[in-house]
Every structure is written in C-alpha cells, then in structure tokens.
Short mmCIF file of C-alpha atoms in Angstrom, two decimals:
data_model
loop_
_atom_site.label_atom_id
_atom_site.label_comp_id
_atom_site.label_asym_id
_atom_site.label_seq_id
_atom_site.Cartn_x
_atom_site.Cartn_y
_atom_site.Cartn_z
CA MET A 1 155.48 -14.69 226.16
CA ASN A 2 152.35 -16.95 226.29
CA LEU A 3 151.95 -17.66 222.52
CA GLN A 4 149.11 -20.03 223.32
CA VAL A 5 147.02 -17.41 224.71
CA LEU A 6 147.73 -15.20 221.61
CA ARG A 7 146.97 -18.07 219.27
CA GLN A 8 143.60 -19.01 220.98
CA GLN A 9 142.74 -15.29 220.90
CA ARG A 10 143.39 -15.05 217.16
CA ASP A 11 141.56 -18.17 216.58
CA ALA A 12 138.52 -17.10 218.18
CA LEU A 13 138.52 -13.95 215.87
CA GLN A 14 138.83 -16.16 213.00
CA LEU A 15 136.00 -18.51 213.99
CA ARG A 16 132.46 -17.74 212.18
CA ALA A 17 128.88 -17.38 214.33
CA PRO A 18 125.54 -16.90 212.93
CA GLU A 19 125.05 -13.66 211.41
CA PRO A 20 123.21 -11.46 213.92
CA ASN A 21 120.00 -9.24 213.34
CA TRP A 22 120.85 -5.65 213.40
CA PRO A 23 118.55 -3.39 215.77
CA LYS A 24 117.73 -0.11 214.24
CA GLY A 25 117.15 3.02 216.34
CA ASP A 26 117.79 1.69 219.92
CA ALA A 27 118.90 4.12 222.44
CA PRO A 28 121.99 3.28 224.13
CA MET A 29 121.86 1.06 227.17
CA ARG A 30 123.25 2.51 230.84
CA GLN A 31 126.00 0.22 231.28
CA THR A 32 125.66 -2.45 234.47
CA ALA A 33 128.23 -4.54 236.02
CA ALA A 34 128.02 -8.06 236.43
CA ASP A 35 126.19 -7.37 239.93
CA GLY A 36 123.62 -5.05 238.72
CA SER A 37 125.58 -2.31 239.66
CA HIS A 38 125.85 0.85 237.88
CA LEU A 39 129.59 1.41 236.62
CA PRO A 40 130.88 4.80 237.44
CA ALA A 41 131.46 7.50 234.74
CA GLU A 42 135.61 7.14 233.94
CA ALA A 43 135.78 10.53 232.31
CA PRO A 44 133.57 13.75 231.74
CA THR A 45 130.94 13.36 229.16
CA THR A 46 130.26 15.58 225.99
CA PRO A 47 126.94 16.45 224.66
CA GLY A 48 125.51 13.19 222.88
CA THR A 49 128.39 11.14 224.17
CA SER A 50 127.94 8.62 227.03
CA ALA A 51 130.48 8.38 230.02
CA ALA A 52 131.85 5.08 228.67
CA GLU A 53 132.30 6.80 225.27
CA VAL A 54 134.18 9.55 225.52
CA ARG A 55 136.46 11.55 222.51
CA THR A 56 139.72 12.31 223.04
CA PRO A 57 141.91 15.46 221.41
CA GLY A 58 142.81 14.36 218.03
CA ALA A 59 146.35 14.03 216.50
CA SER A 60 148.23 14.05 213.45
CA ASN A 61 148.69 10.81 210.96
CA ALA A 62 152.28 9.57 211.83
CA ASP A 63 152.85 8.89 207.90
CA ILE A 64 151.89 12.40 207.57
CA ARG A 65 154.34 13.69 209.95
CA SER A 66 157.08 11.17 208.28
CA PHE A 67 155.79 12.76 204.73
CA ALA A 68 156.32 16.24 206.02
CA VAL A 69 159.88 15.56 207.13
CA TYR A 70 161.11 14.02 204.01
CA ALA A 71 159.74 16.40 202.07
CA ALA A 72 161.33 19.27 204.14
CA GLU A 73 164.57 17.13 203.64
CA PHE A 74 163.86 16.64 199.96
CA LEU A 75 163.35 20.90 199.30
CA ALA A 76 166.43 21.31 201.28
CA ILE A 77 168.82 18.90 199.51
CA VAL A 78 167.41 20.60 196.06
CA LEU A 79 168.16 24.21 197.40
CA ALA A 80 171.65 23.34 198.61
CA SER A 81 172.26 22.00 194.96
CA SER A 82 171.39 25.17 193.28
CA PHE A 83 172.94 26.99 196.03
CA SER A 84 176.06 25.26 195.83
CA ALA A 85 176.44 25.91 191.93
CA ALA A 86 175.65 29.43 191.89
CA VAL A 87 177.79 30.53 194.92
CA TYR A 88 180.40 28.18 193.63
CA GLY A 89 180.45 29.75 190.20
CA GLN A 90 180.29 33.27 191.36
CA PHE A 91 183.03 32.98 193.75
CA LEU A 92 185.39 31.23 191.61
CA HIS A 93 184.28 32.50 187.86
CA GLY A 94 182.45 35.75 188.84
CA ALA A 95 179.21 33.68 187.16
CA PRO A 96 177.00 30.79 188.59
CA GLU A 97 177.74 27.53 187.41
CA ASN A 98 174.73 25.64 185.44
CA VAL A 99 172.41 25.90 188.13
CA ILE A 100 169.62 23.92 185.93
CA GLU A 101 172.22 20.93 185.79
CA PHE A 102 172.69 21.17 189.43
CA LEU A 103 169.00 21.14 190.05
CA GLY A 104 169.03 17.84 188.16
CA ILE A 105 171.83 16.53 190.59
CA GLY A 106 169.85 17.99 193.65
CA THR A 107 166.65 16.30 192.82
CA THR A 108 168.30 12.87 191.92
CA THR A 109 170.62 13.01 195.37
CA ALA A 110 167.12 13.97 197.17
CA LEU A 111 165.57 11.06 195.84
CA LEU A 112 168.66 8.61 196.61
CA TYR A 113 168.51 10.15 200.37
CA CYS A 114 164.98 9.52 201.09
CA GLY A 115 164.79 6.22 199.52
CA PRO A 116 167.73 3.87 199.48
CA GLY A 117 170.04 6.21 201.80
CA ASN A 118 167.53 6.00 204.48
CA MET A 119 166.39 2.41 204.00
CA LEU A 120 170.06 1.09 204.01
CA GLY A 121 171.42 3.72 207.09
CA SER A 122 168.36 5.42 208.60
CA LYS A 123 165.56 4.95 210.72
CA ASN A 124 162.15 6.60 210.22
CA PRO A 125 162.28 10.17 211.31
CA ARG A 126 159.35 9.43 213.29
CA ALA A 127 161.21 7.13 215.58
CA LEU A 128 164.03 9.56 216.20
CA SER A 129 163.41 11.12 219.56
CA GLN A 130 166.96 12.22 220.43
CA LEU A 131 169.02 14.94 218.75
CA GLU A 132 172.26 12.76 218.76
CA SER A 133 170.05 9.82 217.08
CA ARG A 134 168.83 12.19 214.50
CA ILE A 135 171.86 13.83 213.52
CA ARG A 136 173.49 10.33 213.31
CA GLU A 137 170.92 8.96 210.92
CA SER A 138 170.94 11.84 208.95
CA VAL A 139 174.71 11.87 208.43
CA TRP A 140 174.50 8.35 207.95
CA ALA A 141 171.80 8.45 205.34
CA TRP A 142 173.38 11.55 203.38
CA ALA A 143 176.50 9.48 203.03
CA VAL A 144 174.77 6.46 201.27
CA ALA A 145 172.83 8.81 198.95
CA CYS A 146 176.33 10.77 197.99
CA ALA A 147 178.18 7.28 197.49
CA LEU A 148 175.05 6.18 195.36
CA LEU A 149 175.21 9.52 193.44
CA LEU A 150 179.20 9.10 192.67
CA LEU A 151 178.58 5.51 191.34
CA MET A 152 175.89 6.75 188.86
CA ILE A 153 178.30 9.66 187.75
CA PHE A 154 180.91 7.21 187.24
CA MET A 155 178.75 4.36 185.52
CA LEU A 156 177.37 7.21 183.43
CA LYS A 157 180.86 8.84 182.58
CA ALA A 158 179.68 12.29 183.70
CA GLY A 159 182.16 12.92 185.86
CA ALA A 160 184.36 15.16 183.05
CA VAL A 161 181.22 17.75 182.63
CA LEU A 162 180.88 18.12 186.51
CA SER A 163 182.81 20.72 188.54
CA ARG A 164 184.39 18.70 191.03
CA GLY A 165 184.46 22.13 193.22
CA ALA A 166 180.91 22.73 192.98
CA MET A 167 180.10 19.02 193.56
CA LEU A 168 182.26 19.35 196.85
CA THR A 169 180.51 22.10 197.85
CA PHE A 170 176.91 20.66 197.41
CA PHE A 171 178.25 17.73 199.39
CA ILE A 172 178.97 19.82 202.26
CA THR A 173 176.01 22.14 202.40
CA GLY A 174 173.62 19.48 201.56
CA LEU A 175 174.94 17.73 204.89
CA ALA A 176 174.28 20.71 206.60
CA ALA A 177 170.63 20.91 205.20
CA VAL A 178 169.85 17.65 206.29
CA THR A 179 171.42 17.69 209.65
CA LEU A 180 169.72 21.31 210.46
CA VAL A 181 166.56 19.97 209.17
CA ARG A 182 166.52 16.16 210.69
CA GLY A 183 168.30 17.37 213.80
CA PHE A 184 166.64 20.50 214.77
CA LEU A 185 163.43 21.43 212.31
CA ALA A 186 162.15 17.75 212.32
CA PRO A 187 160.47 18.19 216.06
CA THR A 188 159.25 21.62 214.75
CA LEU A 189 157.61 20.14 211.60
CA VAL A 190 156.01 17.33 213.72
CA GLN A 191 154.26 19.61 216.17
CA MET A 192 153.09 21.94 213.22
CA VAL A 193 151.69 18.70 211.33
CA ARG A 194 149.93 17.68 215.04
CA ARG A 195 148.00 20.93 215.07
CA ALA A 196 147.17 20.59 211.30
CA ALA A 197 143.81 19.76 210.09
CA PHE A 198 144.70 17.30 207.54
CA ALA A 199 144.58 14.06 209.85
CA ARG A 200 140.77 13.23 209.26
CA ARG A 201 141.40 9.29 210.04
CA GLY A 202 138.81 8.12 213.27
CA ALA A 203 138.91 5.25 215.42
CA VAL A 204 136.59 3.38 217.47
CA VAL A 205 137.96 1.34 220.56
CA ILE A 206 136.12 -1.23 221.84
CA THR A 207 137.11 -2.20 225.35
CA GLN A 208 136.48 -3.68 228.80
CA PHE A 209 135.58 -1.67 232.05
CA ALA A 210 138.43 -1.20 234.26
CA ASP A 211 140.95 -1.62 231.40
CA GLN A 212 144.26 -0.25 232.93
CA SER A 213 145.99 -0.07 229.51
CA LEU A 214 143.37 2.00 228.01
CA PRO A 215 145.42 5.45 228.50
CA ALA A 216 148.04 4.35 227.12
CA LEU A 217 146.12 2.86 223.93
CA LEU A 218 144.02 6.24 223.34
CA THR A 219 147.74 7.93 223.43
CA SER A 220 149.37 5.49 220.91
CA LEU A 221 146.33 6.02 218.61
CA ARG A 222 146.54 10.15 218.98
CA ASN A 223 150.52 9.58 218.28
CA ALA A 224 149.53 7.57 215.08
CA GLY A 225 147.45 10.11 214.01
CA TYR A 226 143.82 9.21 214.50
CA ALA A 227 141.62 11.93 214.93
CA SER A 228 139.36 11.97 217.94
CA PRO A 229 139.23 8.33 219.06
CA ILE A 230 136.01 7.11 220.63
CA THR A 231 135.88 4.64 223.41
CA VAL A 232 132.89 2.16 223.60
CA MET A 233 132.75 0.07 226.51
CA ILE A 234 131.94 -3.48 226.81
CA ASP A 235 130.75 -5.79 229.58
CA PRO A 236 131.33 -9.47 228.74
CA SER A 237 130.15 -10.70 231.93
CA GLY A 238 126.84 -11.73 233.11
CA SER A 239 123.93 -14.01 231.95
CA ALA A 240 123.09 -15.12 228.10
CA GLU A 241 120.33 -12.39 228.01
CA HIS A 242 122.80 -9.93 229.53
CA TRP A 243 125.43 -10.47 226.72
CA THR A 244 122.47 -10.51 223.95
CA LYS A 245 121.62 -7.01 225.21
CA GLU A 246 125.10 -5.78 225.62
CA ARG A 247 126.35 -7.09 222.08
CA LYS A 248 123.40 -5.25 220.75
CA ARG A 249 124.38 -1.85 222.17
CA VAL A 250 128.15 -2.16 221.54
CA LEU A 251 127.39 -2.83 217.60
CA ASP A 252 124.55 -0.31 217.17
CA ARG A 253 127.05 2.24 219.02
CA VAL A 254 129.82 1.50 216.96
CA ALA A 255 127.73 1.25 213.52
CA GLU A 256 126.48 4.70 214.35
CA TYR A 257 130.01 6.14 214.85
CA ALA A 258 131.49 4.53 211.84
CA LYS A 259 128.69 6.36 209.94
CA THR A 260 130.05 9.54 211.01
CA MET A 261 133.61 8.78 210.00
CA ALA A 262 134.70 9.71 206.54
CA ALA A 263 137.55 6.97 207.14
CA GLY A 264 138.64 5.26 210.10
CA GLU A 265 139.18 1.91 211.90
CA ILE A 266 137.89 -0.32 214.75
CA PHE A 267 139.96 -1.28 217.51
CA LEU A 268 138.78 -4.30 219.55
CA CYS A 269 140.79 -4.72 222.85
CA ALA A 270 138.89 -7.79 224.34
CA SER A 271 141.65 -9.97 225.78
CA ASP A 272 139.62 -11.34 228.79
CA VAL A 273 136.30 -11.71 226.77
CA PRO A 274 135.32 -15.54 226.88
CA ARG A 275 135.91 -17.08 223.20
CA SER A 276 132.37 -17.60 222.20
CA ARG A 277 131.34 -14.15 223.04
CA LEU A 278 134.51 -12.68 221.63
CA ARG A 279 133.18 -14.78 218.18
CA SER A 280 130.05 -13.34 218.05
CA LEU A 281 130.92 -10.08 218.72
CA LYS A 282 133.59 -10.20 216.09
CA THR A 283 130.83 -11.79 213.40
CA GLY A 284 128.69 -8.43 214.38
CA LEU A 285 131.41 -6.31 213.61
CA SER A 286 132.37 -7.95 210.22
CA LEU A 287 129.19 -6.23 208.98
CA ILE A 288 130.46 -2.85 209.35
CA PRO A 289 132.54 -1.42 206.60
CA ARG A 290 135.90 -0.58 208.50
CA SER A 291 139.03 -2.43 209.12
CA LEU A 292 138.57 -4.33 212.30
CA TYR A 293 142.25 -4.87 214.53
CA TYR A 294 142.63 -6.85 217.32
CA VAL A 295 144.78 -5.19 220.05
CA PRO A 296 146.74 -7.59 222.41
CA ASP A 297 146.82 -6.96 226.12
CA GLU A 298 149.58 -4.94 227.30
CA SER A 299 151.91 -7.41 228.35
CA MET A 300 151.42 -9.40 225.04
CA SER A 301 151.77 -6.14 222.87
CA GLN A 302 155.12 -5.42 224.70
CA ALA A 303 156.56 -8.94 223.96
CA LEU A 304 155.23 -8.82 220.32
CA HIS A 305 156.59 -4.93 219.77
CA GLY A 306 158.68 -4.97 216.44
CA ARG A 307 158.57 -8.32 215.86
CA HIS A 308 157.94 -10.16 212.58
CA ILE A 309 154.80 -11.57 212.06
CA SER A 310 154.76 -14.08 209.11
CA GLU A 311 153.17 -17.29 207.51
CA VAL A 312 154.76 -20.98 207.15
CA GLY A 313 152.56 -22.79 205.39
CA ASP A 314 149.03 -22.56 207.03
CA ARG A 315 150.60 -21.30 210.37
CA VAL A 316 151.11 -18.06 211.94
CA THR A 317 154.65 -17.43 213.23
CA ILE A 318 156.20 -14.76 215.35
CA GLU A 319 159.72 -13.70 215.37
CA ILE A 320 160.57 -13.16 219.04
CA GLN A 321 164.61 -13.15 218.11
CA ARG A 322 166.31 -11.94 214.98
CA GLU A 323 170.03 -12.04 213.93
CA PRO A 324 171.70 -8.96 215.20
CA LEU A 325 172.34 -7.89 211.56
CA SER A 326 169.76 -8.29 208.79
CA SER A 327 171.06 -10.14 205.55
CA ALA A 328 171.35 -7.03 203.48
CA GLU A 329 173.35 -5.70 206.97
CA GLN A 330 175.66 -8.86 206.96
CA ILE A 331 176.57 -8.56 203.05
CA ALA A 332 177.27 -4.80 203.52
CA LYS A 333 179.70 -5.45 206.56
CA ARG A 334 181.10 -8.54 204.80
CA ILE A 335 181.83 -6.23 201.70
CA VAL A 336 183.52 -3.65 204.29
CA ASP A 337 185.63 -6.60 205.98
CA ILE A 338 187.06 -7.54 202.93
CA LEU A 339 187.97 -4.31 201.22
CA GLY A 340 188.87 -2.91 204.58
CA ALA A 341 190.83 -5.84 205.51
CA THR A 342 192.60 -5.98 201.96
CA PHE A 343 193.53 -2.66 202.11
CA LEU A 344 195.26 -2.75 205.21
CA LEU A 345 197.08 -5.68 204.56
CA ILE A 346 198.87 -3.96 201.19
CA VAL A 347 199.15 -0.76 203.16
CA LEU A 348 200.97 -2.46 206.12
CA LEU A 349 202.85 -4.97 204.34
CA PRO A 350 206.24 -3.25 205.43
CA ALA A 351 205.17 -3.54 208.90
CA PHE A 352 204.42 -7.12 208.69
CA ALA A 353 208.03 -7.63 207.39
CA LEU A 354 209.69 -5.16 209.94
CA ALA A 355 207.73 -7.07 212.75
CA ALA A 356 208.46 -10.60 211.04
CA PHE A 357 212.38 -9.83 211.05
CA ALA A 358 212.27 -8.17 214.73
CA ILE A 359 210.60 -11.38 216.35
CA LYS A 360 212.77 -13.95 214.49
CA LEU A 361 216.03 -11.69 215.78
CA ASP A 362 214.55 -11.50 219.49
CA SER A 363 213.97 -15.28 220.00
CA PRO A 364 213.49 -18.37 218.68
CA GLY A 365 210.50 -19.59 217.34
CA SER A 366 207.97 -19.41 214.58
CA VAL A 367 206.91 -15.54 213.47
CA LEU A 368 203.03 -16.30 213.74
CA PHE A 369 201.19 -17.76 216.60
CA ARG A 370 197.82 -19.88 216.31
CA GLN A 371 195.40 -20.62 218.75
CA SER A 372 191.80 -22.00 218.60
CA ARG A 373 189.20 -19.58 219.40
CA ARG A 374 185.53 -19.51 218.90
CA GLY A 375 183.74 -17.85 216.15
CA LEU A 376 180.10 -17.00 214.95
CA GLY A 377 178.04 -19.43 216.37
CA GLY A 378 180.79 -21.27 218.76
CA ARG A 379 182.39 -22.67 215.29
CA PRO A 380 186.08 -23.23 216.36
CA PHE A 381 189.02 -21.29 214.11
CA ASP A 382 192.71 -20.48 214.44
CA ILE A 383 193.42 -17.42 215.17
CA LEU A 384 196.46 -15.61 213.75
CA LYS A 385 198.95 -13.51 215.65
CA PHE A 386 202.28 -12.44 215.96
CA ARG A 387 204.18 -14.40 218.49
CA THR A 388 204.84 -12.26 221.44
CA MET A 389 206.11 -14.94 223.88
CA HIS A 390 208.41 -17.56 224.41
CA VAL A 391 205.77 -20.07 225.17
CA ALA A 392 202.62 -21.18 222.79
CA GLU A 393 199.84 -22.47 225.12
CA ASN A 394 196.78 -23.86 223.09
CA GLY A 395 195.66 -26.37 225.85
CA PRO A 396 192.84 -26.39 228.78
CA GLU A 397 194.61 -24.05 230.93
CA ILE A 398 195.56 -20.75 229.48
CA ARG A 399 197.03 -17.72 232.02
CA GLN A 400 195.98 -14.37 230.92
CA ALA A 401 199.24 -11.79 230.07
CA ARG A 402 199.92 -9.63 233.19
CA ARG A 403 202.04 -6.85 233.96
CA ASN A 404 205.78 -7.49 233.70
CA ASP A 405 204.74 -11.12 232.59
CA ARG A 406 207.97 -12.94 232.04
CA ARG A 407 206.72 -14.84 229.19
CA VAL A 408 206.51 -12.05 226.94
CA THR A 409 209.62 -11.29 224.70
CA ARG A 410 211.00 -7.77 224.56
CA VAL A 411 209.68 -7.33 220.86
CA GLY A 412 206.66 -8.97 222.26
CA ARG A 413 206.06 -6.29 224.68
CA LEU A 414 206.31 -3.40 222.23
CA LEU A 415 203.97 -5.41 219.77
CA ARG A 416 201.14 -5.99 222.24
CA ARG A 417 201.56 -2.45 223.61
CA SER A 418 201.08 -0.97 220.08
CA SER A 419 198.69 -3.77 219.16
CA LEU A 420 200.41 -4.77 216.20
CA ASP A 421 200.55 -8.30 217.24
CA GLU A 422 197.00 -8.47 216.26
CA LEU A 423 197.51 -7.55 212.38
CA PRO A 424 197.79 -11.13 211.03
CA GLN A 425 194.01 -11.18 211.86
CA LEU A 426 193.42 -9.23 208.73
CA ILE A 427 194.06 -12.95 207.06
CA ASN A 428 191.35 -14.14 209.55
CA VAL A 429 188.92 -11.33 208.49
CA ILE A 430 189.53 -11.90 204.60
CA LYS A 431 188.67 -15.74 205.33
CA GLY A 432 185.66 -14.95 207.05
CA GLU A 433 186.40 -16.25 210.44
CA MET A 434 186.49 -12.65 211.77
CA SER A 435 185.29 -9.19 211.42
CA LEU A 436 187.09 -5.86 211.71
CA VAL A 437 184.62 -4.88 214.35
CA GLY A 438 182.98 -7.50 216.88
CA PRO A 439 183.60 -9.00 220.28
CA ARG A 440 187.24 -9.93 220.93
CA PRO A 441 187.47 -13.86 220.53
CA HIS A 442 188.74 -15.63 223.76
CA ALA A 443 190.71 -18.63 224.16
CA VAL A 444 188.50 -21.74 224.37
CA ALA A 445 189.57 -22.86 227.94
CA HIS A 446 188.57 -19.04 228.63
CA ASP A 447 185.11 -19.27 227.14
CA GLU A 448 184.46 -22.68 228.78
CA GLU A 449 185.26 -20.96 232.21
CA PHE A 450 183.26 -17.96 231.69
CA ALA A 451 180.18 -19.56 230.14
CA LYS A 452 179.72 -21.37 233.90
CA ILE A 453 180.05 -18.09 235.78
CA ILE A 454 178.78 -15.45 233.64
CA GLU A 455 174.91 -15.75 232.57
CA ASN A 456 174.51 -15.32 228.77
CA TYR A 457 177.79 -15.36 228.10
CA GLU A 458 177.49 -17.25 224.78
CA ILE A 459 175.28 -14.38 223.25
CA ARG A 460 178.70 -12.38 222.37
CA GLN A 461 178.99 -15.46 219.89
CA HIS A 462 175.95 -14.06 217.98
CA VAL A 463 178.20 -11.96 215.94
CA LYS A 464 181.67 -12.60 214.16
CA PRO A 465 184.59 -11.94 216.65
CA GLY A 466 186.43 -8.92 215.49
CA MET A 467 189.86 -7.60 215.88
CA THR A 468 188.53 -4.64 217.60
CA GLY A 469 185.32 -4.01 219.70
CA TRP A 470 182.93 -1.74 221.66
CA ALA A 471 184.52 -3.09 224.98
CA GLN A 472 188.05 -2.34 223.65
CA VAL A 473 187.30 1.15 222.79
CA ALA A 474 185.07 1.61 226.22
CA GLY A 475 188.57 1.11 228.02
CA LEU A 476 187.54 -2.45 228.83
CA ARG A 477 190.81 -4.13 227.08
CA GLY A 478 193.51 -6.22 228.76
CA GLU A 479 193.70 -8.61 231.95
CA THR A 480 190.11 -9.67 233.65
CA PRO A 481 191.33 -10.73 236.71
CA SER A 482 187.69 -11.03 238.32
CA PRO A 483 184.24 -12.14 237.38
CA ASP A 484 183.38 -8.94 237.88
CA ALA A 485 185.95 -7.20 235.27
CA MET A 486 184.95 -10.16 232.80
CA ALA A 487 181.35 -9.41 233.69
CA LYS A 488 181.92 -5.60 232.72
CA ARG A 489 183.44 -6.47 229.14
CA ILE A 490 181.00 -9.18 228.53
CA GLU A 491 178.09 -6.39 229.02
CA ALA A 492 179.89 -4.23 226.38
CA ASP A 493 179.99 -7.44 224.10
CA LEU A 494 176.46 -7.87 224.56
CA TRP A 495 175.73 -4.20 224.06
CA TYR A 496 177.50 -4.51 220.82
CA ALA A 497 175.51 -7.50 219.49
CA ARG A 498 172.24 -6.00 220.41
CA ASN A 499 172.91 -2.59 218.67
CA ALA A 500 175.11 -3.98 215.89
CA SER A 501 175.26 -1.65 212.70
CA LEU A 502 177.67 -0.36 209.81
CA TRP A 503 177.44 3.10 211.48
CA LEU A 504 178.63 1.70 215.01
CA ASP A 505 181.57 -0.30 213.28
CA ILE A 506 182.90 2.90 211.50
CA GLN A 507 182.44 4.70 215.09
CA ILE A 508 184.48 2.01 216.79
CA LEU A 509 187.02 1.82 213.93
CA LEU A 510 187.52 5.49 214.22
CA ARG A 511 187.98 5.26 217.97
CA THR A 512 190.42 2.58 217.69
CA ALA A 513 192.56 4.36 214.97
CA ILE A 514 192.74 7.16 217.77
CA ALA A 515 193.31 5.48 220.81
CA ILE A 516 195.51 2.57 219.44
CA PHE A 517 198.77 3.65 220.73
CA ALA A 518 197.42 4.93 224.40
CA GLN A 519 196.09 1.65 225.79
CA PRO A 520 197.71 1.76 229.52
CA ASN A 521 195.77 -1.97 229.92
CA ALA A 522 198.03 -3.90 226.98
CA TYR A 523 201.01 -5.68 228.17
#
C-alpha cells in the first residue's frame, strides 16, 4: 500500500488557496476532453440532468436498517419475557406469573442484548450476510446478555423473588426469538426498509471521466442508504483556462444540487487530479454547507478497508495490521483460561495422581517432561507433559513420534492416545504461557526447521499456543512427515490467528471434548 500517495492526496485537500468568485446562473457547459473532442454520454439522461450527471435509484440508510433489526429483536425479547411468564404460570399454577415484573426483566435483557451483548459478542447485523453467521452472532449476544442479567440478579439479591422455571423458560424462548429475528427475519426487514421512504439523505459524487470504480462506488452509496446519488463528472486536464471554466461548472452544479438536498454529503473522487487543481477545487467546495469526503482510488480503498485511522501527535496514522484479539477480547480470553484451567485441574486431580502412579510403575524416570517451546511473540517457555518416552529429547534434533515408536512406553502409548499426557499444560495455561485454545507449540528445533521451508510460519506466534487448536479438531493432529502435511497444519493455525474469537474457542473446546478419544493420528 502506497501510504505516500495517500498522504500527498490528504495534504492537497488540507492546503488553502484564494477563495473563488462564485458565478451565478451560468448554464452547465458541455464536457470536452483534453483533445477537444466531445466525451460520450455514459448513461441515459433524465429531464434536467446532463449525460454526465445521472441519478441512480435510491436506497435506505444502513444505520436505519441496523436500527430496524435491533428494534425487532428488542420487541421480540420483551414479548418473549411476558409470554414465558404467562405460559409457565398458567401451565404450572393455573394462573400467569407476574407479567409486569417479567416485562421489566425482558426490557433489561433486551437492553443488555442490544448493547453490551452485541458489543462483546456480535457484529453489526448489517454486516451479517450468511445465515450461519447471523445465527451464531445472535446466540453469542444472547448468552452474554443472559450472563449479565444473572450477574445483576445476583448482585441485587433478587433471585429469591423470581421463578427459576419462568426464567429458564424465558431464556429458551428469548433465544428462539432472537435467532428467528436475526437469522430469518433480518433480511426481510432490511429489504422492507430499503423500499421505505424514510431514507432522505442525498449524495453528490464528483469524479473523473472513465473512472472504472464509479459503478462500485455508487452501489456502495446506495447500500449505505443515500437516496438518488448524483454524479458530476470533471476533467482535470487541459490548459489553465480550460480548468478555470471546468472548475466553475463543477462548483455551480454541486452548489445547485446541494441546495435541493434536505440533507446529504459530497464525495470527491479525484486520485488523478493534480495537487494544485485538487487544492483549488476543495477550496471552492468548502463554501458549500455540506460535509465533504475524499474517496481514495479503489486499490487504496481496499487496502484501508476496516483499518483504524488515528493521530499520533500531529501525524495521521493508519493501522494496517492489528493483533488477532483486541485488548478487551484478550482480557476475556485470559479470564476464561484461568477459570477453565483451574476448574479442570481440580476436577482432573484424581487422573493426575493415577497417571503419575502408572508412569512411575511402568518405567524409571521423572513423571513430568519439560521441553523448550516458543510462545506468544516467539518468547521461549518450558512446556509440561507427562513423560511418555524412555528418552527426553530437548536439543537441536528432535524426532517426532511415529506409529509403533520404540521410544514410547506402554503407559505413554495409552496417555498419548487419550491426550492425557497434555494435562500438565493446564499449569502452563494458569501461568499465562499458553491458552486453552491456540496453535499447538512445536519444539524449538522444529520451529527453526519449518520457518525455513514454510512461508509466514512465524504468524502462528501472533497468538498464544494452546492445548488444543483448530488444526487438531480439523483432523491435522499427529506426525507431519512432509512439508505438505505441515503446510496444511500451518494453514489451519494461520486461519485461527486471523479469525480468533471467544466463540471460535468455545467451538474448538466442544469439538475437542467430543473427539478426544477418537483421534487415529495420536501415537
């Protein structure tokens, strides 16, 4: 990405030039190219609109569409609360529960769902295009909302006055309601709002002839909710006299359209306009009481899409790469790791004792095996495992375990088959060296070897190594006898690093629990 080009374009927009004398009442000029030939019309015209200034069909505002989906979910949750109280009470006691009380519960839960629930676990509904994604996000947001509600009830000591049965019924019916709205009704709501008449914002697009990205930009504006965008073409080439007339025509037309818009913005697409002419055009547009947005060219827009723009001192900075998890997500993941690992350590303590006893009886040596691995950011740490071999390799050359490997002990074979040899890594998780979910850490010798033959291998160290990972539940566990086999595992690790989330971690943990005793590649 050429940040220098973007910086030059931004600087050109910020520089000042003498304010122009605004012409009044001049008719629009017929556009000519630099060689004097007339440029062809690019689209059919409508009365009062030139060939270069074509209205496109309107669309609804994306924020309104998003609000419509949230409003429908809010209403569905409130109705589910009163429905649950009425049905549960009628079925169990022959009379409805306190419906008014549950309306308050429903309203509180709806606020938690549309607010913290979606911020912590869900994307904006307008960004959810796939059914599976919409359902997944609604389920996660509902789980967060219910957890926050239960926390509030606990803190307020209100549990004694609420029916547990009615609450459970509400949680189930509420989940069904939000899943129905977000998963199946949201697309219909969006289409209804698209056809509604309350999207009144206009847009004027100033662009150059032969701009191949114009159709995509107009589509984006329509999807964003701008009603009937207007295109004003500009020819920045030619002599100074030609530019003076061209600039005057463009400013006149933009001012005329701005007066007819109750609300709207101006979008300037001028990546190839010389800096001095871009500067003077921006100065003239500054006299029009409308917001002005500069649109980079298509390649720059793609590079900047979704990036965070901030200021460091007096310099503008663009985030072109971020950590896989935000700070809030890292904190949440760490809390889950500590609680989950501590719980598993306590529950599995008998298994620890039994494994240690069996290892001691089976072969001489220590119970635990330590080996140097690389964690987050390539920082070294000692991974803990139950010893499953007669040897303890931790040098520059380490052979992977193979089927019928003579180095593996009898007890070790059972431990490796059931993955019980990995249990001591719960201590690594509590210490913060590992996570419950993440790419499996390799021996340092293997890291150095694979980094030489697999491109972008080090990216897997952008997240903490885990006890289980996406590669493991995808069937890519075990020996990697060839670069191709390792490349497939690394590809899965990189996919996880790019898509890491708490919801994905939960999915991986569930799939691990199901498949832990059915992994044919573990030996």
